[in-house]
mmCIF file of C-alpha atoms in Angstrom:
data_model
loop_
_atom_site.group_PDB
_atom_site.id
_atom_site.type_symbol
_atom_site.label_atom_id
_atom_site.label_comp_id
_atom_site.label_asym_id
_atom_site.label_seq_id
_atom_site.Cartn_x
_atom_site.Cartn_y
_atom_site.Cartn_z
ATOM 1 C CA MET A 1 86.993 82.409 140.925
ATOM 2 C CA THR A 2 87.649 79.456 138.131
ATOM 3 C CA GLN A 3 89.159 80.950 134.746
ATOM 4 C CA LEU A 4 87.099 81.636 131.511
ATOM 5 C CA ARG A 5 87.846 79.713 129.180
ATOM 6 C CA THR A 6 86.981 80.915 125.278
ATOM 7 C CA VAL A 7 88.052 79.513 121.505
ATOM 8 C CA GLN A 8 88.760 81.695 118.861
ATOM 9 C CA VAL A 9 87.755 80.500 115.398
ATOM 10 C CA LEU A 10 89.644 81.814 112.751
ATOM 11 C CA GLY A 11 89.420 80.938 108.963
ATOM 12 C CA GLY A 12 91.798 81.845 106.392
ATOM 13 C CA GLY A 13 93.296 85.079 108.595
ATOM 14 C CA SER A 14 93.372 88.123 106.667
ATOM 15 C CA ALA A 15 95.535 91.117 107.146
ATOM 16 C CA GLY A 16 92.869 92.287 109.695
ATOM 17 C CA SER A 17 90.661 89.238 111.509
ATOM 18 C CA GLY A 18 94.492 87.782 111.599
ATOM 19 C CA THR A 19 96.518 90.873 113.536
ATOM 20 C CA HIS A 20 92.714 91.472 115.498
ATOM 21 C CA VAL A 21 92.762 87.284 116.497
ATOM 22 C CA ARG A 22 96.349 87.660 117.907
ATOM 23 C CA SER A 23 95.892 91.112 119.860
ATOM 24 C CA LEU A 24 92.630 90.095 121.115
ATOM 25 C CA ALA A 25 94.660 86.455 122.254
ATOM 26 C CA SER A 26 96.905 88.841 123.769
ATOM 27 C CA GLY A 27 95.096 91.180 125.591
ATOM 28 C CA LEU A 28 92.662 88.580 127.170
ATOM 29 C CA VAL A 29 95.557 86.156 128.006
ATOM 30 C CA ALA A 30 96.512 89.423 129.847
ATOM 31 C CA ARG A 31 93.565 88.777 131.939
ATOM 32 C CA GLY A 32 93.477 85.797 133.433
ATOM 33 C CA VAL A 33 91.402 84.393 130.261
ATOM 34 C CA ARG A 34 92.570 81.166 128.608
ATOM 35 C CA VAL A 35 92.915 80.914 125.194
ATOM 36 C CA THR A 36 92.722 78.810 122.212
ATOM 37 C CA VAL A 37 92.735 79.690 118.837
ATOM 38 C CA CYS A 38 91.289 77.320 116.014
ATOM 39 C CA ALA A 39 92.538 78.233 113.057
ATOM 40 C CA PRO A 40 94.320 76.523 109.597
ATOM 41 C CA ALA A 41 97.836 76.414 109.839
ATOM 42 C CA GLY A 42 98.796 79.422 107.622
ATOM 43 C CA PRO A 43 97.844 81.809 109.862
ATOM 44 C CA ALA A 44 99.085 79.877 113.097
ATOM 45 C CA HIS A 45 102.186 80.192 111.595
ATOM 46 C CA ALA A 46 102.030 83.837 110.794
ATOM 47 C CA TYR A 47 100.123 85.439 113.497
ATOM 48 C CA ASP A 48 102.053 83.139 116.033
ATOM 49 C CA PHE A 49 99.278 82.953 118.408
ATOM 50 C CA PRO A 50 101.587 80.558 121.042
ATOM 51 C CA GLY A 51 103.494 83.892 121.259
ATOM 52 C CA ALA A 52 100.785 85.667 123.000
ATOM 53 C CA GLY A 53 100.292 83.168 125.106
ATOM 54 C CA ALA A 54 97.105 80.801 123.488
ATOM 55 C CA ASP A 55 97.282 77.476 123.358
ATOM 56 C CA PHE A 56 96.816 76.761 119.415
ATOM 57 C CA ALA A 57 94.614 73.763 117.245
ATOM 58 C CA PRO A 58 94.987 73.312 114.362
ATOM 59 C CA VAL A 59 91.888 73.185 112.229
ATOM 60 C CA PRO A 60 91.540 73.375 108.560
ATOM 61 C CA ARG A 61 89.097 75.869 107.046
ATOM 62 C CA ARG A 62 87.101 73.138 106.016
ATOM 63 C CA GLY A 63 82.988 72.631 106.865
ATOM 64 C CA ASP A 64 83.407 68.361 106.598
ATOM 65 C CA PRO A 65 82.372 66.669 109.204
ATOM 66 C CA LEU A 66 85.631 65.764 109.784
ATOM 67 C CA SER A 67 86.945 69.483 110.181
ATOM 68 C CA VAL A 68 83.624 69.726 112.010
ATOM 69 C CA ALA A 69 84.701 66.889 114.328
ATOM 70 C CA ALA A 70 87.770 68.344 115.340
ATOM 71 C CA LEU A 71 86.816 72.173 115.937
ATOM 72 C CA ARG A 72 83.298 70.464 118.227
ATOM 73 C CA SER A 73 85.843 68.734 120.057
ATOM 74 C CA VAL A 74 87.815 71.943 120.880
ATOM 75 C CA CYS A 75 84.680 73.659 121.634
ATOM 76 C CA ARG A 76 82.992 71.474 123.785
ATOM 77 C CA GLY A 77 85.580 72.237 126.534
ATOM 78 C CA ALA A 78 85.035 76.090 126.151
ATOM 79 C CA ASP A 79 83.165 78.630 128.202
ATOM 80 C CA LEU A 80 82.495 80.381 125.145
ATOM 81 C CA VAL A 81 83.185 80.604 121.438
ATOM 82 C CA HIS A 82 83.958 83.352 119.623
ATOM 83 C CA ALA A 83 84.412 83.293 115.925
ATOM 84 C CA HIS A 84 85.736 85.522 113.366
ATOM 85 C CA GLY A 85 84.527 85.570 109.613
ATOM 86 C CA LEU A 86 81.210 84.587 108.189
ATOM 87 C CA HIS A 87 82.641 81.082 107.384
ATOM 88 C CA ALA A 88 84.489 80.571 110.569
ATOM 89 C CA GLY A 89 81.013 81.679 112.131
ATOM 90 C CA VAL A 90 79.111 78.630 110.022
ATOM 91 C CA ARG A 91 81.779 76.183 111.192
ATOM 92 C CA ALA A 92 81.319 77.297 114.712
ATOM 93 C CA ALA A 93 77.327 76.914 114.777
ATOM 94 C CA THR A 94 77.547 74.192 113.099
ATOM 95 C CA ALA A 95 80.550 72.690 115.752
ATOM 96 C CA LEU A 96 78.421 73.725 118.328
ATOM 97 C CA SER A 97 74.987 72.363 117.661
ATOM 98 C CA GLY A 98 73.557 70.693 120.402
ATOM 99 C CA LEU A 99 75.643 71.724 123.095
ATOM 100 C CA ARG A 100 75.582 74.472 125.366
ATOM 101 C CA VAL A 101 77.569 77.019 124.784
ATOM 102 C CA PRO A 102 77.309 80.618 123.597
ATOM 103 C CA LEU A 103 78.923 81.922 120.371
ATOM 104 C CA VAL A 104 79.926 85.827 119.885
ATOM 105 C CA VAL A 105 80.825 86.350 115.945
ATOM 106 C CA THR A 106 82.198 88.852 114.522
ATOM 107 C CA TRP A 107 81.697 90.325 111.010
ATOM 108 C CA HIS A 108 84.912 91.808 109.424
ATOM 109 C CA THR A 109 84.673 92.525 106.287
ATOM 110 C CA ARG A 110 81.038 91.786 103.903
ATOM 111 C CA ALA A 111 80.646 89.831 100.265
ATOM 112 C CA ARG A 112 77.740 89.303 97.705
ATOM 113 C CA GLY A 113 75.204 86.716 96.466
ATOM 114 C CA HIS A 114 72.623 84.695 97.219
ATOM 115 C CA LEU A 115 74.454 81.826 99.872
ATOM 116 C CA VAL A 116 76.849 84.572 101.245
ATOM 117 C CA SER A 117 72.674 85.899 102.776
ATOM 118 C CA LEU A 118 71.537 82.026 103.407
ATOM 119 C CA LEU A 119 74.903 81.643 105.702
ATOM 120 C CA GLU A 120 74.495 85.178 106.475
ATOM 121 C CA ARG A 121 71.253 84.630 108.233
ATOM 122 C CA ARG A 122 72.057 81.527 109.436
ATOM 123 C CA THR A 123 75.287 82.797 111.467
ATOM 124 C CA ALA A 124 73.582 85.617 112.868
ATOM 125 C CA ARG A 125 70.721 83.333 114.208
ATOM 126 C CA ALA A 126 73.203 81.044 115.435
ATOM 127 C CA ALA A 127 75.183 83.945 117.749
ATOM 128 C CA ALA A 128 74.685 85.238 120.961
ATOM 129 C CA VAL A 129 75.743 88.735 119.834
ATOM 130 C CA VAL A 130 76.981 89.530 116.447
ATOM 131 C CA LEU A 131 79.594 92.266 116.942
ATOM 132 C CA GLY A 132 80.640 94.278 113.716
ATOM 133 C CA THR A 133 83.507 95.937 113.021
ATOM 134 C CA CYS A 134 81.599 99.533 111.046
ATOM 135 C CA SER A 135 77.400 100.336 111.247
ATOM 136 C CA GLU A 136 77.069 98.917 107.961
ATOM 137 C CA LEU A 137 77.693 95.776 109.427
ATOM 138 C CA VAL A 138 75.685 96.087 112.449
ATOM 139 C CA ASP A 139 72.761 96.941 110.660
ATOM 140 C CA ARG A 140 73.537 94.159 108.259
ATOM 141 C CA ALA A 141 73.568 91.574 111.625
ATOM 142 C CA ARG A 142 70.262 92.977 112.796
ATOM 143 C CA GLY A 143 68.711 92.517 108.980
ATOM 144 C CA ARG A 144 69.700 88.626 108.750
ATOM 145 C CA GLY A 145 68.121 88.243 112.019
ATOM 146 C CA ALA A 146 70.785 88.620 114.715
ATOM 147 C CA ARG A 147 68.938 88.790 118.227
ATOM 148 C CA ASP A 148 71.871 90.989 119.838
ATOM 149 C CA ALA A 149 74.299 92.926 117.362
ATOM 150 C CA ARG A 150 76.519 95.857 118.590
ATOM 151 C CA LEU A 151 79.813 97.848 117.072
ATOM 152 C CA ALA A 152 83.240 96.984 117.804
ATOM 153 C CA PRO A 153 85.701 98.673 116.060
ATOM 154 C CA VAL A 154 89.288 96.779 115.640
ATOM 155 C CA ALA A 155 92.173 98.105 116.987
ATOM 156 C CA LEU A 156 94.584 98.257 114.753
ATOM 157 C CA PRO A 157 97.958 97.403 116.510
ATOM 158 C CA LEU A 158 100.381 100.388 117.054
ATOM 159 C CA PRO A 159 103.448 99.891 114.724
ATOM 160 C CA THR A 160 106.896 98.382 116.763
ATOM 161 C CA PRO A 161 109.488 101.002 117.159
ATOM 162 C CA ARG A 162 112.384 100.438 114.369
ATOM 163 C CA THR A 163 115.889 101.439 114.756
ATOM 164 C CA GLU A 164 117.509 103.712 111.906
ATOM 165 C CA GLU A 165 119.596 100.991 110.550
ATOM 166 C CA GLU A 166 116.086 99.043 110.545
ATOM 167 C CA SER A 167 114.580 102.126 108.766
ATOM 168 C CA LEU A 168 114.691 103.470 105.456
ATOM 169 C CA SER A 169 114.733 107.610 105.737
ATOM 170 C CA PRO A 170 111.839 108.971 103.499
ATOM 171 C CA ASP A 171 114.542 110.545 100.996
ATOM 172 C CA LYS A 172 116.052 106.765 100.654
ATOM 173 C CA ALA A 173 112.779 105.063 100.013
ATOM 174 C CA ARG A 174 111.914 107.539 97.405
ATOM 175 C CA ALA A 175 115.190 107.002 95.957
ATOM 176 C CA GLU A 176 115.002 103.351 96.170
ATOM 177 C CA LEU A 177 111.094 103.335 94.462
ATOM 178 C CA GLY A 178 112.384 105.798 91.917
ATOM 179 C CA ALA A 179 110.604 108.454 92.769
ATOM 180 C CA VAL A 180 113.230 111.220 92.975
ATOM 181 C CA GLY A 181 111.947 114.476 91.763
ATOM 182 C CA ARG A 182 107.669 113.545 90.926
ATOM 183 C CA PRO A 183 105.231 112.667 93.264
ATOM 184 C CA LEU A 184 104.706 109.855 94.889
ATOM 185 C CA VAL A 185 101.816 107.839 94.926
ATOM 186 C CA MET A 186 100.899 104.905 97.577
ATOM 187 C CA SER A 187 98.193 102.391 97.424
ATOM 188 C CA VAL A 188 98.485 99.008 99.921
ATOM 189 C CA GLY A 189 96.441 95.664 99.489
ATOM 190 C CA SER A 190 95.709 92.154 97.923
ATOM 191 C CA LEU A 191 95.068 92.396 94.198
ATOM 192 C CA VAL A 192 92.665 91.312 94.043
ATOM 193 C CA PRO A 193 89.040 92.670 92.088
ATOM 194 C CA ASP A 194 87.277 94.581 95.001
ATOM 195 C CA ARG A 195 90.171 96.324 95.797
ATOM 196 C CA GLY A 196 89.533 98.538 93.227
ATOM 197 C CA TYR A 197 93.045 98.857 91.401
ATOM 198 C CA ASP A 198 91.389 98.375 87.632
ATOM 199 C CA VAL A 199 89.884 102.192 88.598
ATOM 200 C CA LEU A 200 93.118 103.041 89.945
ATOM 201 C CA LEU A 201 95.169 102.260 86.802
ATOM 202 C CA ASP A 202 92.208 104.559 84.685
ATOM 203 C CA ALA A 203 93.043 107.168 86.974
ATOM 204 C CA ALA A 204 96.596 106.993 86.767
ATOM 205 C CA ALA A 205 96.593 107.602 82.867
ATOM 206 C CA GLY A 206 94.507 110.522 83.882
ATOM 207 C CA LEU A 207 97.386 112.275 86.087
ATOM 208 C CA ARG A 208 99.562 112.066 83.233
ATOM 209 C CA ASP A 209 98.930 115.603 82.736
ATOM 210 C CA HIS A 210 100.104 116.395 85.790
ATOM 211 C CA GLY A 211 102.466 119.713 86.064
ATOM 212 C CA SER A 212 105.339 117.728 87.438
ATOM 213 C CA ALA A 213 108.332 116.978 84.593
ATOM 214 C CA LEU A 214 108.150 113.454 85.532
ATOM 215 C CA GLY A 215 104.151 113.378 86.675
ATOM 216 C CA PRO A 216 103.384 111.260 90.023
ATOM 217 C CA LEU A 217 104.385 107.467 90.163
ATOM 218 C CA VAL A 218 101.819 105.107 91.282
ATOM 219 C CA LEU A 219 102.807 102.711 93.846
ATOM 220 C CA ILE A 220 100.936 99.806 94.362
ATOM 221 C CA ALA A 221 102.021 96.946 97.853
ATOM 222 C CA GLY A 222 100.757 93.833 97.098
ATOM 223 C CA GLU A 223 100.095 90.388 95.712
ATOM 224 C CA GLY A 224 96.986 88.302 94.164
ATOM 225 C CA ARG A 225 95.852 86.748 91.383
ATOM 226 C CA GLU A 226 95.050 90.271 89.541
ATOM 227 C CA ARG A 227 98.502 90.343 89.500
ATOM 228 C CA ALA A 228 99.607 89.334 86.118
ATOM 229 C CA ALA A 229 96.390 91.048 84.465
ATOM 230 C CA LEU A 230 97.231 94.377 85.812
ATOM 231 C CA GLN A 231 100.825 94.019 85.441
ATOM 232 C CA ARG A 232 99.824 93.590 81.353
ATOM 233 C CA ARG A 233 97.744 96.555 81.392
ATOM 234 C CA ILE A 234 100.840 98.626 82.853
ATOM 235 C CA ASP A 235 102.916 97.558 80.637
ATOM 236 C CA THR A 236 100.755 98.028 77.276
ATOM 237 C CA GLU A 237 99.055 101.420 78.675
ATOM 238 C CA GLU A 238 102.597 102.358 79.376
ATOM 239 C CA LEU A 239 101.104 103.679 82.785
ATOM 240 C CA PRO A 240 103.470 105.364 85.602
ATOM 241 C CA VAL A 241 102.370 102.447 88.168
ATOM 242 C CA ARG A 242 104.455 99.824 89.763
ATOM 243 C CA LEU A 243 103.522 96.813 91.439
ATOM 244 C CA LEU A 244 105.912 96.016 94.242
ATOM 245 C CA GLY A 245 104.772 92.862 95.216
ATOM 246 C CA HIS A 246 104.559 91.787 99.247
ATOM 247 C CA ARG A 247 106.491 94.539 101.362
ATOM 248 C CA ASP A 248 107.664 94.162 105.216
ATOM 249 C CA ASP A 249 108.050 98.012 105.062
ATOM 250 C CA ILE A 250 104.781 99.538 104.655
ATOM 251 C CA GLY A 251 105.424 101.912 107.222
ATOM 252 C CA ASP A 252 108.345 103.489 105.836
ATOM 253 C CA LEU A 253 106.667 103.485 101.993
ATOM 254 C CA LEU A 254 103.944 105.505 103.447
ATOM 255 C CA CYS A 255 106.006 108.117 105.373
ATOM 256 C CA ALA A 256 107.980 108.488 102.275
ATOM 257 C CA ALA A 257 104.029 109.098 99.660
ATOM 258 C CA ASP A 258 102.772 112.582 99.231
ATOM 259 C CA VAL A 259 99.674 110.657 98.803
ATOM 260 C CA ALA A 260 97.988 106.950 99.887
ATOM 261 C CA VAL A 261 95.101 105.604 97.857
ATOM 262 C CA LEU A 262 92.213 103.700 98.985
ATOM 263 C CA PRO A 263 90.251 102.253 95.382
ATOM 264 C CA SER A 264 88.732 99.630 97.220
ATOM 265 C CA ARG A 265 84.384 98.271 96.116
ATOM 266 C CA TRP A 266 84.187 98.172 100.178
ATOM 267 C CA GLU A 267 86.297 98.148 103.351
ATOM 268 C CA ALA A 268 85.581 98.487 106.720
ATOM 269 C CA ARG A 269 88.384 99.239 109.317
ATOM 270 C CA SER A 270 91.089 99.715 106.196
ATOM 271 C CA VAL A 271 94.669 98.749 107.510
ATOM 272 C CA LEU A 272 95.756 101.078 104.865
ATOM 273 C CA ALA A 273 93.328 104.059 106.011
ATOM 274 C CA GLN A 274 94.378 103.486 109.287
ATOM 275 C CA GLU A 275 98.382 103.243 109.010
ATOM 276 C CA ALA A 276 97.947 106.469 106.979
ATOM 277 C CA LEU A 277 95.744 108.966 109.656
ATOM 278 C CA ARG A 278 98.213 107.328 111.925
ATOM 279 C CA ARG A 279 101.641 108.718 109.970
ATOM 280 C CA GLY A 280 100.083 111.688 109.167
ATOM 281 C CA VAL A 281 99.661 111.059 105.074
ATOM 282 C CA PRO A 282 96.903 112.814 102.781
ATOM 283 C CA LEU A 283 94.449 110.173 102.199
ATOM 284 C CA VAL A 284 92.496 109.987 99.490
ATOM 285 C CA ALA A 285 90.125 107.225 99.919
ATOM 286 C CA THR A 286 86.378 105.740 98.301
ATOM 287 C CA ALA A 287 83.554 106.901 100.812
ATOM 288 C CA VAL A 288 82.468 103.135 101.101
ATOM 289 C CA GLY A 289 81.678 100.809 104.291
ATOM 290 C CA GLY A 290 82.873 102.257 107.384
ATOM 291 C CA VAL A 291 85.347 104.260 105.639
ATOM 292 C CA PRO A 292 83.866 107.645 106.140
ATOM 293 C CA GLU A 293 82.789 106.700 109.814
ATOM 294 C CA LEU A 294 86.434 105.761 110.054
ATOM 295 C CA VAL A 295 88.187 108.883 108.685
ATOM 296 C CA GLY A 296 85.779 111.413 109.010
ATOM 297 C CA ASP A 297 86.784 114.841 107.676
ATOM 298 C CA ALA A 298 90.312 114.012 108.108
ATOM 299 C CA ALA A 299 90.463 112.316 104.269
ATOM 300 C CA GLU A 300 89.074 112.889 100.801
ATOM 301 C CA LEU A 301 86.279 110.752 99.804
ATOM 302 C CA VAL A 302 85.502 109.886 96.492
ATOM 303 C CA PRO A 303 82.538 107.803 94.951
ATOM 304 C CA TYR A 304 84.078 104.569 94.016
ATOM 305 C CA GLY A 305 84.272 103.291 90.796
ATOM 306 C CA ASP A 306 84.633 107.012 89.434
ATOM 307 C CA ALA A 307 87.776 107.032 87.706
ATOM 308 C CA ALA A 308 87.813 110.913 86.866
ATOM 309 C CA ALA A 309 86.843 111.531 90.508
ATOM 310 C CA LEU A 310 89.688 109.486 91.998
ATOM 311 C CA ALA A 311 92.426 111.381 89.586
ATOM 312 C CA ASP A 312 90.799 114.934 90.369
ATOM 313 C CA ALA A 313 90.951 113.785 94.038
ATOM 314 C CA LEU A 314 94.884 113.107 93.379
ATOM 315 C CA ARG A 315 95.972 115.493 91.343
ATOM 316 C CA ASP A 316 94.317 118.484 93.346
ATOM 317 C CA LEU A 317 95.681 117.639 96.510
ATOM 318 C CA LEU A 318 99.011 116.915 94.835
ATOM 319 C CA ALA A 319 98.849 120.194 93.185
ATOM 320 C CA THR A 320 98.286 121.746 97.019
ATOM 321 C CA PRO A 321 100.509 121.155 99.851
ATOM 322 C CA ALA A 322 98.237 123.543 102.304
ATOM 323 C CA ARG A 323 95.406 121.084 101.575
ATOM 324 C CA ARG A 324 98.189 118.308 102.037
ATOM 325 C CA ALA A 325 99.551 119.612 105.378
ATOM 326 C CA GLU A 326 95.985 120.283 106.840
ATOM 327 C CA LEU A 327 94.746 116.441 106.253
ATOM 328 C CA ALA A 328 98.134 115.439 108.183
ATOM 329 C CA ARG A 329 97.095 117.057 111.389
ATOM 330 C CA ALA A 330 93.475 115.970 110.773
ATOM 331 C CA GLY A 331 94.482 112.508 110.107
ATOM 332 C CA ARG A 332 96.417 112.024 113.625
ATOM 333 C CA ALA A 333 93.570 113.946 115.506
ATOM 334 C CA GLN A 334 91.374 111.032 113.927
ATOM 335 C CA ALA A 335 93.318 108.700 114.781
ATOM 336 C CA ALA A 336 93.900 109.641 118.304
ATOM 337 C CA THR A 337 90.030 109.530 118.380
ATOM 338 C CA TRP A 338 89.983 105.908 117.661
ATOM 339 C CA GLN A 339 89.132 102.336 120.335
ATOM 340 C CA THR A 340 92.529 101.355 121.327
ATOM 341 C CA GLU A 341 93.835 97.373 121.373
ATOM 342 C CA ASP A 342 93.020 98.136 125.668
ATOM 343 C CA ASP A 343 89.593 99.306 124.528
ATOM 344 C CA THR A 344 88.851 96.520 122.123
ATOM 345 C CA VAL A 345 89.625 93.698 124.680
ATOM 346 C CA ALA A 346 88.230 95.428 127.915
ATOM 347 C CA GLN A 347 85.015 95.717 125.304
ATOM 348 C CA VAL A 348 85.183 92.122 124.447
ATOM 349 C CA LEU A 349 85.491 90.731 127.708
ATOM 350 C CA SER A 350 82.266 92.241 128.754
ATOM 351 C CA ILE A 351 80.517 91.107 126.345
ATOM 352 C CA TYR A 352 82.111 87.827 127.332
ATOM 353 C CA ASP A 353 80.954 88.328 130.963
ATOM 354 C CA GLU A 354 78.024 88.837 129.991
ATOM 355 C CA LEU A 355 77.416 85.511 128.437
ATOM 356 C CA VAL A 356 79.032 83.526 131.054
ATOM 357 C CA PRO A 357 79.455 85.440 134.634
ATOM 358 C CA PRO A 358 81.905 84.362 136.882
ATOM 359 C CA LEU A 359 79.201 82.225 139.259
ATOM 360 C CA ARG A 360 77.953 80.242 136.175
ATOM 361 C CA ARG A 361 81.228 79.476 135.529
ATOM 362 C CA VAL A 362 81.816 78.301 138.930
ATOM 363 C CA ALA A 363 78.682 76.322 138.669
ATOM 364 C CA SER A 364 79.706 74.510 135.310
ATOM 365 C CA ARG A 365 82.943 72.795 136.980
#
């Protein structure tokens, strides 16, 4: 049987899409598929695609003729091309123009604006199959003219076990973070406007009357262009919030927290939500995008942009240990229902087999 040859096209390599492509490449290679990843140099270094057994072809995240020609050259020898993200999908569709190579596109997130709508229509109509990581994205793809749109949840890899020397105990983590004797609220994500951290700061101001002597401390791990503005506000208003910057020990930080919080404007399959529920950390999140179907009844959900509702949910949860314990149990149970990495690879490979059956691969050689 002729080996299936695929090209995986990655754009900027966000935490979700980059991790997914690394996982997918590893699983496909293990099943005998030849995988070439086309991505800018940054994501390639961060996710070590060759370490997953994939070939790597550096292609800048640009739509200029030279970049598109470089992508076309790689895709010309493939049985199938799978692009991850809207802009990667547009570039792949352009590169494949005139070639009889099927295109699969995974939509990991959404954006707004007239130009985005035009790009979505172009990508949806060019793809043989559009995969959405949540039901809202599947509906969006159908509305944009996709011939075939399907739900394909992206599995978050299980954390690599760490030794006691590598891990911080919850008590040590709290001491390092200055949260001894006070409730600890944890958020993780890029410091960009759509993450909703302005609303979280509003809510933090409303938490200062909490019954604890020191009141809750809110920690935000992540970097981004909003950092300076957020820090100025924290300093000016003397808010009980600390910006931690980039951290490699998110698991330890979450395990030390009393509550995790996700204040985003929109999410498909939030990495923070998945990590929190897996670890049994009670979660307060905005009821947006794919969050409700991801967490089910295992989190407290509030409307986006409602700082008072967010503060109330955090305050009530911090004051009710029994409810936190209930959510911890529910979170672990909900996480056990999610699709695994193997499930994700099997689903994607079955779609590839539909589009490029083995006999067609043999006949094309």
